[in-house]
Tab-separated table of C-alpha atoms in Angstrom:
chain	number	residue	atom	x	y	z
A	8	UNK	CA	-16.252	0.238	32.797
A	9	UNK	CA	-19.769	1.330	32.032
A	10	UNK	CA	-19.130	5.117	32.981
A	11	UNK	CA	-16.173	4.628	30.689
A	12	UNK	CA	-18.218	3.542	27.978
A	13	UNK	CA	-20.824	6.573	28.505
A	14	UNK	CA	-18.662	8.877	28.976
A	15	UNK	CA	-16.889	7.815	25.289
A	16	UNK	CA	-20.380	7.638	24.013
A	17	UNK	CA	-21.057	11.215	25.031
A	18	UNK	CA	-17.591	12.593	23.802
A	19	UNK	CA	-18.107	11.049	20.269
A	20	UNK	CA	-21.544	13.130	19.870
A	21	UNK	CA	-19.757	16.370	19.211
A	22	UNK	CA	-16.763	14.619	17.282
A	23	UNK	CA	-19.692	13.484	15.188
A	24	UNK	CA	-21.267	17.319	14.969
A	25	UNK	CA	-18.104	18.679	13.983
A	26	UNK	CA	-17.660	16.155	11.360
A	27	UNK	CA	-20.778	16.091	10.072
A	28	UNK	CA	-20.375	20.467	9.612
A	29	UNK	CA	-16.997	19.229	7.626
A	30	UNK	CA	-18.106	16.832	5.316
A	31	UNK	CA	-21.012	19.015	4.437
A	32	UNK	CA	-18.968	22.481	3.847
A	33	UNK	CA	-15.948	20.334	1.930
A	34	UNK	CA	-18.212	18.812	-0.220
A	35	UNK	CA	-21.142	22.297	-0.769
A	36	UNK	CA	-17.208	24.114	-1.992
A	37	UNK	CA	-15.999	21.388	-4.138
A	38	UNK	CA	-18.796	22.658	-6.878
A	39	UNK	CA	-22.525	23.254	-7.329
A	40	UNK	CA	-23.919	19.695	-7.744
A	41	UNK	CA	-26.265	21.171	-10.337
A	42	UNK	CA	-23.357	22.729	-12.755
A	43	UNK	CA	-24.242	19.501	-15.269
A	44	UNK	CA	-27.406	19.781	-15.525
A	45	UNK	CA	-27.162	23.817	-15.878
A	46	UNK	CA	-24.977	23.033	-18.692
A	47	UNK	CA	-26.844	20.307	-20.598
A	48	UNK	CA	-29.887	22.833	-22.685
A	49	UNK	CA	-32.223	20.220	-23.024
A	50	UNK	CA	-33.079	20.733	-19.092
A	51	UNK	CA	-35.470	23.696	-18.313
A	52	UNK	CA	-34.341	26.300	-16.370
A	53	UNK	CA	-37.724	25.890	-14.241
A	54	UNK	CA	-36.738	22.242	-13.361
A	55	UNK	CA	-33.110	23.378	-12.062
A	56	UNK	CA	-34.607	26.201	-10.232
A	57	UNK	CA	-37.596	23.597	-8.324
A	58	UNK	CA	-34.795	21.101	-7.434
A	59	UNK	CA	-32.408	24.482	-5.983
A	60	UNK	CA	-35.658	25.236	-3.996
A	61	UNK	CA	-36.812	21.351	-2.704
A	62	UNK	CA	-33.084	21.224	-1.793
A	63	UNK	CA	-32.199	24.868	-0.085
A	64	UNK	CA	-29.590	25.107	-2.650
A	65	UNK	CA	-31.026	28.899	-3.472
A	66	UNK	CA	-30.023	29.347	0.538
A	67	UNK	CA	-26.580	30.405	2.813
A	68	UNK	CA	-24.645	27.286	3.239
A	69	UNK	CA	-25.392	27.641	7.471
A	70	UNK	CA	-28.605	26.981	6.133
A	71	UNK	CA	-28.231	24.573	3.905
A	72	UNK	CA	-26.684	22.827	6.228
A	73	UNK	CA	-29.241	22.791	8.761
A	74	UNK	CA	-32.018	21.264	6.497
A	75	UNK	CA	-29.108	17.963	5.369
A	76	UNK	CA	-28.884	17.327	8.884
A	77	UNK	CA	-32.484	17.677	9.803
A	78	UNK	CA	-33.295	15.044	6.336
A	79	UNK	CA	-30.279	13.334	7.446
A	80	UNK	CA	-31.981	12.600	10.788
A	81	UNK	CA	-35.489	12.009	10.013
A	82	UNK	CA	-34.881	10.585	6.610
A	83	UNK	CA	-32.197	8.219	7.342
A	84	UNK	CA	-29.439	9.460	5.892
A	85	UNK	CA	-31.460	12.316	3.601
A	86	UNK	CA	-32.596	11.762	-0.030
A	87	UNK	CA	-31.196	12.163	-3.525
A	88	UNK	CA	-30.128	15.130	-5.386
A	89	UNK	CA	-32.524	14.184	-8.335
A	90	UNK	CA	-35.068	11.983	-8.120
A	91	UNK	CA	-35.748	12.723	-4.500
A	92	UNK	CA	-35.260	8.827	-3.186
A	93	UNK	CA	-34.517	7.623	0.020
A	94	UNK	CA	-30.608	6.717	0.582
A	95	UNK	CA	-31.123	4.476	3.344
A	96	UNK	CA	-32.046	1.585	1.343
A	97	UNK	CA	-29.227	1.153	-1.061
A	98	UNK	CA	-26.582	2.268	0.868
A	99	UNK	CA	-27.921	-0.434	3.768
A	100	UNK	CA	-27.646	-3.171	1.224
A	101	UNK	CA	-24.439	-1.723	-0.118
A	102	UNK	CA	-23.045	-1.630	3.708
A	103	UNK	CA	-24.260	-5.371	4.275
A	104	UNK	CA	-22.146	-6.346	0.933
A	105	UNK	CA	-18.968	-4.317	2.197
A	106	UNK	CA	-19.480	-6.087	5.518
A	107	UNK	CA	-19.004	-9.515	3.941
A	108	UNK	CA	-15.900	-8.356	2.674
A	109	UNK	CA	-14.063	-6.376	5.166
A	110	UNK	CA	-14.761	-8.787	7.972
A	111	UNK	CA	-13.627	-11.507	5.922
A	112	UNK	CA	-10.237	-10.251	4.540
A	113	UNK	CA	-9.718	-8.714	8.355
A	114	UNK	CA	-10.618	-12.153	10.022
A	115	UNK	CA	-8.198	-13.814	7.243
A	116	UNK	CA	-5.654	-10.747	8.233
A	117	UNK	CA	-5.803	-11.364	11.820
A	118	UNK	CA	-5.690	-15.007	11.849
A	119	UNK	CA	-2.107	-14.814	9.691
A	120	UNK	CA	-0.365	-12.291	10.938
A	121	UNK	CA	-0.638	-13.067	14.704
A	122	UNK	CA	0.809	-16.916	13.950
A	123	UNK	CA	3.260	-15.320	11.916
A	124	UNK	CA	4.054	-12.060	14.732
A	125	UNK	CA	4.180	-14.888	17.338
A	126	UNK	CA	6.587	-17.320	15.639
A	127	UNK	CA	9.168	-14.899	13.928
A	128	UNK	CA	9.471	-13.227	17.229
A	129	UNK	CA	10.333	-16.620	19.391
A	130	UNK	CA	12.389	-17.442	16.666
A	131	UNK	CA	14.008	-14.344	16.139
A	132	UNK	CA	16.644	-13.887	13.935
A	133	UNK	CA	15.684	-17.095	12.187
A	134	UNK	CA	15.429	-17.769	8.921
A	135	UNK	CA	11.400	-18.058	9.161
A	136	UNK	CA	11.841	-13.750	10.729
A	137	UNK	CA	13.880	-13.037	8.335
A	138	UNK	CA	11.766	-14.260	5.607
A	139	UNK	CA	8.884	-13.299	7.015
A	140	UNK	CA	10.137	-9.672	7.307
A	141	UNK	CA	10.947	-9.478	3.522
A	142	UNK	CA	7.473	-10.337	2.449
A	143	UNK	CA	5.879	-7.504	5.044
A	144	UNK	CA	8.050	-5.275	2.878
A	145	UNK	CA	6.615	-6.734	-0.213
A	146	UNK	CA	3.401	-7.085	1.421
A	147	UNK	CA	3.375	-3.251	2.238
A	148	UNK	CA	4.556	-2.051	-1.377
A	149	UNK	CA	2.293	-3.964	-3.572
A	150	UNK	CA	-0.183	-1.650	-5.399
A	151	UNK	CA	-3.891	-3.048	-4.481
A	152	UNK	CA	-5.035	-2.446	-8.288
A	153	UNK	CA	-1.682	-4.639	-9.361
A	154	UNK	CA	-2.045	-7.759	-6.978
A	155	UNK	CA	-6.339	-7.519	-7.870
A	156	UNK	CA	-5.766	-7.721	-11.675
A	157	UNK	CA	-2.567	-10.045	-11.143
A	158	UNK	CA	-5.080	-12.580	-9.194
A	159	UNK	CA	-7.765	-12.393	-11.840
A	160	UNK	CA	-5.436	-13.418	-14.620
A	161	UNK	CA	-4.209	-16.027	-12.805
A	162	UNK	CA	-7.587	-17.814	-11.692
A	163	UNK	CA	-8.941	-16.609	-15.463
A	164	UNK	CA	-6.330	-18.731	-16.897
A	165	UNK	CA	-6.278	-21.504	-14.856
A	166	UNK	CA	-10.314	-21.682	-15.359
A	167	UNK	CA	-9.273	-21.663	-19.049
A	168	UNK	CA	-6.542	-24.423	-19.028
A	169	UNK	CA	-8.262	-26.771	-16.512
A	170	UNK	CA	-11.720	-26.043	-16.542
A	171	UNK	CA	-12.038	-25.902	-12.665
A	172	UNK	CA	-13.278	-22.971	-11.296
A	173	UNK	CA	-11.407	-21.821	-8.566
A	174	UNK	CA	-12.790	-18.392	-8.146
A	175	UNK	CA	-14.641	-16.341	-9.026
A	176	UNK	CA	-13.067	-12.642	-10.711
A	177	UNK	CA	-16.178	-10.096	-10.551
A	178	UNK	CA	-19.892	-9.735	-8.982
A	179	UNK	CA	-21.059	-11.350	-5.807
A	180	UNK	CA	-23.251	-13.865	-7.484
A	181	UNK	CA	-23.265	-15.790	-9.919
A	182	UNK	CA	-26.545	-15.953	-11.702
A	183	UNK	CA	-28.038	-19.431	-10.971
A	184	UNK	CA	-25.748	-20.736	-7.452
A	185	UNK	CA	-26.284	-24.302	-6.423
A	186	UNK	CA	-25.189	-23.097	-2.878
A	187	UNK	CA	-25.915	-19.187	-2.092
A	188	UNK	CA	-22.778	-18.885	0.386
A	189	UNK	CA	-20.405	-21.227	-1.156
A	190	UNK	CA	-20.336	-19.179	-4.182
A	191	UNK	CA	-20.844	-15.940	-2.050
A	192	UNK	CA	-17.233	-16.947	-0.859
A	193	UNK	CA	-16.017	-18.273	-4.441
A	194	UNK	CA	-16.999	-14.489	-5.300
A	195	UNK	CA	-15.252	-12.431	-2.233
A	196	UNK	CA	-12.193	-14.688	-1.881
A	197	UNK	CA	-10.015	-13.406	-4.095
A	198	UNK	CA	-10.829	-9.257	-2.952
A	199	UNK	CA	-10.635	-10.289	0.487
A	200	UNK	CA	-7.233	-11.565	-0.412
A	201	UNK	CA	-6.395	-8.193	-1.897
A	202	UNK	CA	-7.232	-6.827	1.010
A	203	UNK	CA	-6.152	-8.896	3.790
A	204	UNK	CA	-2.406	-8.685	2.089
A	205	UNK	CA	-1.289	-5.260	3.593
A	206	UNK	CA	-3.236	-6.135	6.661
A	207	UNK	CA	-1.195	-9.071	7.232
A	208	UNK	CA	1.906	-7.212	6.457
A	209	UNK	CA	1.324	-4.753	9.359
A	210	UNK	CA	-0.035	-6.594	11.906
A	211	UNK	CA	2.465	-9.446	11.883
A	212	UNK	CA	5.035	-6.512	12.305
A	213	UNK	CA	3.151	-5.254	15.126
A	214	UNK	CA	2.506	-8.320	16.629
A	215	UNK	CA	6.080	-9.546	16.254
A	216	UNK	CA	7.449	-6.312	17.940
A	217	UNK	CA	4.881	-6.428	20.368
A	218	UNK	CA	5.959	-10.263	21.799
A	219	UNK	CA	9.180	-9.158	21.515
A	220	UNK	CA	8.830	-6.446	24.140
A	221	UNK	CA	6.548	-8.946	26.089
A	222	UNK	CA	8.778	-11.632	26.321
A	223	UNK	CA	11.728	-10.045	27.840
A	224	UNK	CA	8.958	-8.663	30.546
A	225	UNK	CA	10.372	-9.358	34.126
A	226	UNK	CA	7.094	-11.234	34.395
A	227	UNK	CA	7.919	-13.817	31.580
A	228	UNK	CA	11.407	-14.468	33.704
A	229	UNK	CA	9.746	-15.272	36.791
A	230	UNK	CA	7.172	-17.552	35.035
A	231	UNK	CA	9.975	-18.944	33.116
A	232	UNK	CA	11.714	-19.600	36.180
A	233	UNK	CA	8.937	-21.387	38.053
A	234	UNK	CA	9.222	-23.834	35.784
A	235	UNK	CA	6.607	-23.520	33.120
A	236	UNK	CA	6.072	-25.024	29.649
A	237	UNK	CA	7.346	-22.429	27.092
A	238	UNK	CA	4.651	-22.700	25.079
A	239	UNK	CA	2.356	-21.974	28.436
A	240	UNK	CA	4.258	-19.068	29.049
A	241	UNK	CA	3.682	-17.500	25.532
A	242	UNK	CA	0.376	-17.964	24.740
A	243	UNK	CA	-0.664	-18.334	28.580
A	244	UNK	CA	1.167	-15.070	29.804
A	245	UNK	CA	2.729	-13.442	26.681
A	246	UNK	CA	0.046	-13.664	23.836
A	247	UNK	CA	-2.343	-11.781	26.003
A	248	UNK	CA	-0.571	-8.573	26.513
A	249	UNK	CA	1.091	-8.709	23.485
A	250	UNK	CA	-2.605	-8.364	21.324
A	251	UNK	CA	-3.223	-4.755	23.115
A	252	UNK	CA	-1.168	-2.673	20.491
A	253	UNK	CA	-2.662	-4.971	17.703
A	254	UNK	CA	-6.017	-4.435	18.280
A	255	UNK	CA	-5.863	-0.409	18.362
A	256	UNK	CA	-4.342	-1.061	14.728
A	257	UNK	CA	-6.710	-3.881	13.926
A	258	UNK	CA	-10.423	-2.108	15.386
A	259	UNK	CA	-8.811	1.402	13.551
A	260	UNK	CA	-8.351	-0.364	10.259
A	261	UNK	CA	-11.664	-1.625	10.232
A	262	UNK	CA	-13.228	1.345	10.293
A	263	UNK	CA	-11.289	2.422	7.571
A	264	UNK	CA	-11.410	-0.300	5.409
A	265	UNK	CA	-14.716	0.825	4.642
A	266	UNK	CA	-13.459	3.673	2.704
A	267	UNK	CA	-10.648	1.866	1.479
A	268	UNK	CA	-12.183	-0.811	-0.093
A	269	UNK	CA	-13.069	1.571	-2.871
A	270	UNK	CA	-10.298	0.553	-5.672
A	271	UNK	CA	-11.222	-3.343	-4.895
A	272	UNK	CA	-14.304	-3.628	-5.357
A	273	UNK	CA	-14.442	-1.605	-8.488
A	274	UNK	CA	-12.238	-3.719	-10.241
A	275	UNK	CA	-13.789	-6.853	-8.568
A	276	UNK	CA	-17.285	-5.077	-9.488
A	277	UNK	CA	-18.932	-5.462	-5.993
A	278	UNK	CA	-21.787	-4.108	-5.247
A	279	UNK	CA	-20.837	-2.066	-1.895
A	280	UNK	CA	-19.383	0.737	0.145
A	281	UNK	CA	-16.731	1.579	-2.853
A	282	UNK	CA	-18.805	1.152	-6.090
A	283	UNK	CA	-21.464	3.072	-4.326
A	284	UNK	CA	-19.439	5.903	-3.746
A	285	UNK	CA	-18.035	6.105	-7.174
A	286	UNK	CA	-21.336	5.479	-8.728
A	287	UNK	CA	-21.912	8.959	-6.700
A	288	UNK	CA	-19.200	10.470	-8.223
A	289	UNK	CA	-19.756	9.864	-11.187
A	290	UNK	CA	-23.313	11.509	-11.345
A	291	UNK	CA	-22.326	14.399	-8.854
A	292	UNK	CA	-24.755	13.624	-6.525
A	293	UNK	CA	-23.517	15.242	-2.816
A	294	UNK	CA	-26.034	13.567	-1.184
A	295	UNK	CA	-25.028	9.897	-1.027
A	296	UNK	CA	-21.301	11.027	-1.005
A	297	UNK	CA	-21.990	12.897	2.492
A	298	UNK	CA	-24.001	10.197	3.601
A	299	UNK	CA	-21.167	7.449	2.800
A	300	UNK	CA	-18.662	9.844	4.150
A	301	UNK	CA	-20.513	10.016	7.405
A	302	UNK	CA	-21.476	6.325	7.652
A	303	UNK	CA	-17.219	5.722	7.271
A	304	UNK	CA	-16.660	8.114	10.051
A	305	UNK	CA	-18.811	6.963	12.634
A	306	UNK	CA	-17.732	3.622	11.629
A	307	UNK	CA	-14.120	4.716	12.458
A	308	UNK	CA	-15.315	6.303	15.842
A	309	UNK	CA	-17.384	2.830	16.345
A	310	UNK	CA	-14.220	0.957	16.426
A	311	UNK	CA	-11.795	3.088	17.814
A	312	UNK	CA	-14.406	3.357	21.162
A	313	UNK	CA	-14.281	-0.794	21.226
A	314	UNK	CA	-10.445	-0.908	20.837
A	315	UNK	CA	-10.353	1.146	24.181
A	316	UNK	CA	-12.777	-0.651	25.665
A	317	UNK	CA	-10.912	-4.120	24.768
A	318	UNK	CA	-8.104	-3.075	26.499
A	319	UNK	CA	-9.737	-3.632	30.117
A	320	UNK	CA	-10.444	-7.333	28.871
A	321	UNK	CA	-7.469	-8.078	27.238
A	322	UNK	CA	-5.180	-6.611	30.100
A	323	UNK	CA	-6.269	-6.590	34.189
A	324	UNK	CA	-3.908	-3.810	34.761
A	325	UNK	CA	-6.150	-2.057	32.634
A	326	UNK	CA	-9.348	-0.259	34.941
A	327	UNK	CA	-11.319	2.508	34.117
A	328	UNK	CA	-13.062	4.493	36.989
């Protein structure tokens, strides 16, 4: 298992080269960061010309690349386009913020969608499957921006009529909390609903097709037939196997969630991953766009390495030489 892990470890370091070359030559030919500011005439044509030189901007892109990575690297993920600051800092707090969220709403995901996988597929064909079913449908076709603004009326006006404050509809904190992490969760509850809807949509699909090829395993007939409990036999024998396709889905989306958190926490006004990013955007700075770009990646290499390595715990057939 631990040559497996190396040698995975060692094939991700030029996965990460090549996409590091990528996100910097997408982003150098989607403009020249400094096109605003050569525009606006208030600026000096001396200042744009000392920030082309302190960044290599006046330089081949093979160069220019070169000297990101090398800042990257020493710098901790490089410095801005502007002012010259270190991007470490708020894109570690940022991260720490996003963290909160995702594991949250993926916890929450999980949790759901393998009770409900499990139970439509021994009941199959019930009511409960069917019903289930139509609500992964719904589940998978509800725009994110819709069911985030949809929530925040609702707990807006029932805050109005009542008085009782549910949630929480924007920010992390409020400005004076009696508990820090009570009203930490009061804040994130109702994005990591947002997000944790699709989630549960999937996986309960996956997990319900998954038992379903499980439990008509030869192996589930013979433990059947030695007499065991049924409920022994599917979370003893069945539940087990039938989590190895889930968590290649679930360690994958993970990763991902970290760029795809971007539309809920803007309208939930978080300060993380997705604001960040647009708050990059919006002031064409390349610099903390290729450093969130490569943060998201290696995240999604991060977690697709521990899916593969889950499989040798989750499954004994499972062994790696």
């Amino acid at each position: 298992m631990l040559t497996y892990i190396a040698r995975r470890i060692l094939l991700s370091i030029p996965v990460l080269i090549a996409m590091s070359f990528l996100v910097f030559l997408l982003v150098s030919l989607s403009g020249d960061p400094l096109a605003s500011l050569k525009m606006n005439p208030r600026i000096k044509e001396s200042t744009i010309r000392e920030i082309e030189v302190r960044k290599h901007l006046d330089k081949p892109v093979i160069v220019q690349y070169g000297y990101w990575v090398k800042e990257f690297v020493t710098n901790k993920f490089g410095t801005t386009l502007l002012s010259d600051d270190p991007i470490a800092p708020d894109l570690t707090r940022v991260l720490g913020n996003t963290l909160q969220l995702v594991v949250g709403a993926e916890i929450l995901a999980v949790l759901l969608a393998v009770g409900i996988g499990i139970y439509s597929a021994v009941k199959q064909y019930s009511v409960f499957d069917y019903t289930a079913t139509t609500f992964s449908f719904v589940g998978f076709s509800t725009p994110v921006f819709w069911l985030a603004l949809i929530l925040q009326i609702l707990v807006t006006n029932l805050y109005v009529s009542t008085g009782f404050r549910l949630f929480y509809t924007s920010g992390l904190n409020s400005a004076t909390p009696g508990n820090f992490w009570l009203d930490r969760i009061q804040h994130l509850m109702l994005p990591m609903i947002v997000l944790s809807v699709a989630g549960i949509a999937q996986y309960s699909r996956y997990m319900r097709a998954s038992m379903l090829e499980v439990v008509h395993s030869d192996y589930i007939r013979t433990a059947r037939a030695k007499g065991l409990s049924e409920r022994r036999v599917i979370m003893r024998h069945a539940f087990r196997n039938a989590l190895i396709p889930l968590t290649t889905v679930v360690a994958l989306d993970f990763g991902a969630l970290f760029g795809g958190a971007i539309v809920t926490e803007f309208i939930f006004s978080l300060d993380g991953m997705g604001q960040y990013f647009i708050n990059a955007l919006q002031v064409r700075d390349v610099y903390p766009i290729m450093a969130w770009l490569m943060l998201t990646g290696g995240m999604i290499i991060l977690f697709n390495l521990i899916a593969d390595v889950a499989y040798g715990f989750l499954d004994p057939r499972v062994r790696y030489e």
